[in-house]
mmCIF file of C-alpha atoms in Angstrom:
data_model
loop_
_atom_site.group_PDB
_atom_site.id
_atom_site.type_symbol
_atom_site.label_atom_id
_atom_site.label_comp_id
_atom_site.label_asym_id
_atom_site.label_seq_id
_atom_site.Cartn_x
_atom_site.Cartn_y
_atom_site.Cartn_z
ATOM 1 C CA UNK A 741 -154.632 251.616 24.121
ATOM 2 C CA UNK A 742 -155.292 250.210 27.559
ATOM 3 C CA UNK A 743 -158.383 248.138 25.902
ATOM 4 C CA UNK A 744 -155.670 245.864 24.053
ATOM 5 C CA UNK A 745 -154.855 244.633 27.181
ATOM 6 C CA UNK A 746 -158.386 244.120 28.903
ATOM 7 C CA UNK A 747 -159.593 240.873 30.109
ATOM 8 C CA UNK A 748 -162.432 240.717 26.933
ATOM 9 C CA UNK A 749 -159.296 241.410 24.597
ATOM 10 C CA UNK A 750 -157.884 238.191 26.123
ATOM 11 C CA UNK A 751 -160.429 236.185 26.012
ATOM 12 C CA UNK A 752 -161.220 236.803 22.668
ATOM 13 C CA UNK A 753 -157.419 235.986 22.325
ATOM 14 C CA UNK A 754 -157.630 232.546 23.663
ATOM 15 C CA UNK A 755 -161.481 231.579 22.118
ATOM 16 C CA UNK A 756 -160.071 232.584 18.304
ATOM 17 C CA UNK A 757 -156.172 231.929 18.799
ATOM 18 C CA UNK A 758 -156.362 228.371 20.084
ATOM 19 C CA UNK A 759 -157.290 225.445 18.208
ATOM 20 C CA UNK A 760 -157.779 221.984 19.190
ATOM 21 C CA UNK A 761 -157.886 220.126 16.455
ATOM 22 C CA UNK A 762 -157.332 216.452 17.360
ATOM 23 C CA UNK A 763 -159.608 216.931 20.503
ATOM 24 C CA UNK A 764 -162.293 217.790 17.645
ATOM 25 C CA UNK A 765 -161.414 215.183 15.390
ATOM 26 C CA UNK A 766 -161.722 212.439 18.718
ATOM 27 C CA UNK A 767 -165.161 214.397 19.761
ATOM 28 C CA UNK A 768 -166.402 213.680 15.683
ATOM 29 C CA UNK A 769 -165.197 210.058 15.682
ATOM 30 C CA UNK A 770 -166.313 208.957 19.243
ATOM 31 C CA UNK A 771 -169.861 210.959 18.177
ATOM 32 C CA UNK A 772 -170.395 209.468 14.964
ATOM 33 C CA UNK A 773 -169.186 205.900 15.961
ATOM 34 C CA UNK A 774 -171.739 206.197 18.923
ATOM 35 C CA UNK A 775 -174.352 207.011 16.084
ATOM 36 C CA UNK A 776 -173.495 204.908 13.613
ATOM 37 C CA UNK A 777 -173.048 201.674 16.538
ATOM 38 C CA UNK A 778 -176.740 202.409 18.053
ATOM 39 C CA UNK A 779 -178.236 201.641 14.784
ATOM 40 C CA UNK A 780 -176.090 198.594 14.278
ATOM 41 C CA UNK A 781 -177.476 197.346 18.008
ATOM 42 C CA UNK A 782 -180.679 197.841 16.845
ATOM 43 C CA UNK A 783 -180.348 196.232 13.829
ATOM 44 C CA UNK A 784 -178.946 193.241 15.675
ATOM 45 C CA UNK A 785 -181.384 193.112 18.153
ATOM 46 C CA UNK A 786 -184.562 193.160 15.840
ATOM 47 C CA UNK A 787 -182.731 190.832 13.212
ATOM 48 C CA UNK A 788 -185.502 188.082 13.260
ATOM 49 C CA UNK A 789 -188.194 191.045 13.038
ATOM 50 C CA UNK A 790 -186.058 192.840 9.969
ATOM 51 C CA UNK A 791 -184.754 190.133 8.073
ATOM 52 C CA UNK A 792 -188.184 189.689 5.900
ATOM 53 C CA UNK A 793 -188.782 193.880 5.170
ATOM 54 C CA UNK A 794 -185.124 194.835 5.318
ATOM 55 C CA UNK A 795 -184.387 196.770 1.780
ATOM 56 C CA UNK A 796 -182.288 194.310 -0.780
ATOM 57 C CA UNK A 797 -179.105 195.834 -2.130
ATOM 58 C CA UNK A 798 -177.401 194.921 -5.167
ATOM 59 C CA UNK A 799 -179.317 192.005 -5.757
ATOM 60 C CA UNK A 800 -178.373 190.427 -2.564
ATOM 61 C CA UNK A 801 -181.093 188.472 -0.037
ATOM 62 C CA UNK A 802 -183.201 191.205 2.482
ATOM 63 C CA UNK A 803 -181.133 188.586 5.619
ATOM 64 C CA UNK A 804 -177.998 188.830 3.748
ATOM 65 C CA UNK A 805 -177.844 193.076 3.090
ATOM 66 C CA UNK A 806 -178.909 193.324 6.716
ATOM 67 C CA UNK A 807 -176.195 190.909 8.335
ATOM 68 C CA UNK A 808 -173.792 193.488 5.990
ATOM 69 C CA UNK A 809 -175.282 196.380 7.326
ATOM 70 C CA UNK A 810 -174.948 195.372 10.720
ATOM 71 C CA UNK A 811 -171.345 194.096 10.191
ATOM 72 C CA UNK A 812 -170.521 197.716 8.679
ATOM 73 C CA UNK A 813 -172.741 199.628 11.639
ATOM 74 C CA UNK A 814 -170.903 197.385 14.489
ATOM 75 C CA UNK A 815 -166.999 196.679 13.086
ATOM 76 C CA UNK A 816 -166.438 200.207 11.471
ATOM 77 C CA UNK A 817 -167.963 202.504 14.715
ATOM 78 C CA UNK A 818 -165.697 200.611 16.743
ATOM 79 C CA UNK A 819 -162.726 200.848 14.530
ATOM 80 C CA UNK A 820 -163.525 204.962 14.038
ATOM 81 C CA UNK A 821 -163.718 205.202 17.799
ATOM 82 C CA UNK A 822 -160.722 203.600 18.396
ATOM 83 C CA UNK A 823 -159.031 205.474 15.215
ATOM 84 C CA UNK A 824 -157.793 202.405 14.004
ATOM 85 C CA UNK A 825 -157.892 202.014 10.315
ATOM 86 C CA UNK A 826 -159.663 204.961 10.711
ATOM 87 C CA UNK A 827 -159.648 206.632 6.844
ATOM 88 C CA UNK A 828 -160.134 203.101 5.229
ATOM 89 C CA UNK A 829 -162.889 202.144 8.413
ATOM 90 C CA UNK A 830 -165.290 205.176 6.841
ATOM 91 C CA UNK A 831 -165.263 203.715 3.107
ATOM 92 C CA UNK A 832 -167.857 201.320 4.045
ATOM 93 C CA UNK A 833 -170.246 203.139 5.807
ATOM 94 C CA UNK A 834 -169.762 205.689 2.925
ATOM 95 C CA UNK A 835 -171.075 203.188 0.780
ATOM 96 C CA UNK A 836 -173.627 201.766 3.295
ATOM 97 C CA UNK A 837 -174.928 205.406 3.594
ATOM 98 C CA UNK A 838 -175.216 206.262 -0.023
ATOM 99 C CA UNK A 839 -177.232 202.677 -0.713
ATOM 100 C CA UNK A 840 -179.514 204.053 2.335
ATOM 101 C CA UNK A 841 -179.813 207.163 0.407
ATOM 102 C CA UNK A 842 -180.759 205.603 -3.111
ATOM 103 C CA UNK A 843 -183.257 203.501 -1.242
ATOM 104 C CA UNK A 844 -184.683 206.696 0.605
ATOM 105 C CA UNK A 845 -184.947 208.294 -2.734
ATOM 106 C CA UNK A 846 -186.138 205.810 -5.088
ATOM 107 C CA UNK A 847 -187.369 202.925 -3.552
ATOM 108 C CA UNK A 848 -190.415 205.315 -1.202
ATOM 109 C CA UNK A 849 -190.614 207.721 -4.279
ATOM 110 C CA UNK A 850 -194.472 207.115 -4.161
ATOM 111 C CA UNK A 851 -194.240 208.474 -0.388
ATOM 112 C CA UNK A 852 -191.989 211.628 -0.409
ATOM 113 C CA UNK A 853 -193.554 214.930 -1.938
ATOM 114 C CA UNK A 854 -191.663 216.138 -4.995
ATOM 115 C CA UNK A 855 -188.150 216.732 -4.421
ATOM 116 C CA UNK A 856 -189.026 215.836 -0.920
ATOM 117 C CA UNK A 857 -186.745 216.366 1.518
ATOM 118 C CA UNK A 858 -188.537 218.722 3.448
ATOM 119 C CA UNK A 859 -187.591 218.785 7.874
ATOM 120 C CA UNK A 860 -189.670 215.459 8.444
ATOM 121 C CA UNK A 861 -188.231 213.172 5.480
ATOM 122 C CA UNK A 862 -185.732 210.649 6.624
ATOM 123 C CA UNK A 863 -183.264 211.360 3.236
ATOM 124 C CA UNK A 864 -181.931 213.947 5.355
ATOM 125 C CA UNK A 865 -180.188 211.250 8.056
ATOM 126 C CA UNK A 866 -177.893 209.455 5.450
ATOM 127 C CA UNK A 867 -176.576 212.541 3.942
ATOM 128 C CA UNK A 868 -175.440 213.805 7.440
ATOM 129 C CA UNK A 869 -173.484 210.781 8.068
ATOM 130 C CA UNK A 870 -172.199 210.960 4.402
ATOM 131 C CA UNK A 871 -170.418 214.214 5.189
ATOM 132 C CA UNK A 872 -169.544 213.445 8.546
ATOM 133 C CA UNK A 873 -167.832 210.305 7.094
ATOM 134 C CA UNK A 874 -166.073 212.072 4.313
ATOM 135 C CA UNK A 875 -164.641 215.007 6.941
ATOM 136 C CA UNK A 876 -163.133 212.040 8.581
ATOM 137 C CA UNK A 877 -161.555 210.873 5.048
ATOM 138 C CA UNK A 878 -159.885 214.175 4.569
ATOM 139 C CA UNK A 879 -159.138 215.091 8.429
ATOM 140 C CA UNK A 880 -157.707 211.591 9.173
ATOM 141 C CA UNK A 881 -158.057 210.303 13.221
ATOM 142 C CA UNK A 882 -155.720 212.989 14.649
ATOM 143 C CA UNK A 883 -152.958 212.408 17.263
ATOM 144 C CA UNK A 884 -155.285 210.855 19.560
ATOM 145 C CA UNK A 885 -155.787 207.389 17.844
ATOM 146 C CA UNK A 886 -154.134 204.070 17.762
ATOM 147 C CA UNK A 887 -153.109 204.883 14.271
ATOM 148 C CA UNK A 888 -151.189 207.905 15.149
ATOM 149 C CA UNK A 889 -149.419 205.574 17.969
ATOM 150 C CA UNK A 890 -148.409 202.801 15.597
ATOM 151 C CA UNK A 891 -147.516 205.264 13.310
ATOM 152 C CA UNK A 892 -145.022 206.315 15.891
ATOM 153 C CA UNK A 893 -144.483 203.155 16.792
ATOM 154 C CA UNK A 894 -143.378 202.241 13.421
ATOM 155 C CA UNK A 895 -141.059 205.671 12.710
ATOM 156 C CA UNK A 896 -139.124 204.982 15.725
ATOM 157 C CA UNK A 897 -138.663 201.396 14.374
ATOM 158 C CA UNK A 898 -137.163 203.250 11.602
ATOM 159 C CA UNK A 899 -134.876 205.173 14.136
ATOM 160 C CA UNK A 900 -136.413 208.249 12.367
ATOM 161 C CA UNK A 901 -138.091 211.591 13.933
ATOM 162 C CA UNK A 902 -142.029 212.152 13.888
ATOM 163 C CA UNK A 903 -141.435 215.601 12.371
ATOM 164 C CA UNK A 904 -139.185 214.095 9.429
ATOM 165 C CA UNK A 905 -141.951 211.186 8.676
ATOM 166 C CA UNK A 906 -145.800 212.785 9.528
ATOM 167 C CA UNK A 907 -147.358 216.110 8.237
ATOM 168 C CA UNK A 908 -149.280 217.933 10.649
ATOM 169 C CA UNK A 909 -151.902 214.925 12.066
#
């Protein structure tokens, strides 16, 4: 019975016992938004060169889908990082990411091998962010965010407790 006790018994104590939850859910936003918010640079950066080849979506000009790409790249990383609006903040890139996806898919049919997404295909890109984005629709920002403060912020205006208002955050 002395191995209950031993220092590997412990350890394996604290590595499965403890959780950190909204340290994860800060690593996933700050991660993603860095992600997301290099593309949007880029975009921004090369506008003059991608305005004339950048992909139309939903009938709208190749300038005008990329100045909405970059707007949803640039606004929504930094309101994810920030956890502000931070469930509504992923809806667009959702939607950015899926349009990516259809134009992956269908639009370079021609190029990609059947069913192609093999290791090298760039389908696989938009699909990562896609989940990423929806984990952070379920999860929420966590405790550390600005919307957990306001929410806070806006119980104690209510002269109410945290524990009475929020579910587990």
């Amino acid at each position: 019975m002395s191995w209950l006790y031993s220092p590997i018994t412990n350890a394996f104590l604290r590595m499965t016992g403890y959780t950190y939850t909204n340290l994860a859910r800060l690593f996933v936003r700050l991660f993603v938004g860095i992600m997301l918010l290099q593309f949007g640079i880029r975009h921004l950066v090369n506008y003059n060169e991608l305005c004339a080849t950048f992909p139309t979506v939903m009938d709208m000009s190749s300038s005008t889908s990329l100045v909405l790409m970059i707007i949803i790249e640039v606004v929504c990383s930094l309101l994810i990082m920030m956890g502000f609006l931070t469930r509504l903040s992923t809806i667009p890139p959702i939607i950015a990411m899926c349009a990516a996806e259809y134009y992956i898919l269908h639009d370079m049919v021609p190029y990609l091998p059947a069913y192609g997404l093999d290791s090298t295909d760039p389908g696989y890109l938009p699909i990562m962010f896609i989940g990423i984005y929806i984990y952070m629709l379920i999860a929420g920002p966590g405790k550390i965010s600005l919307d957990y403060f306001i929410s806070l912020y806006i119980i104690n205006l209510r002269g109410k407790d945290e524990e009475e208002e929020l579910e587990e955050v």
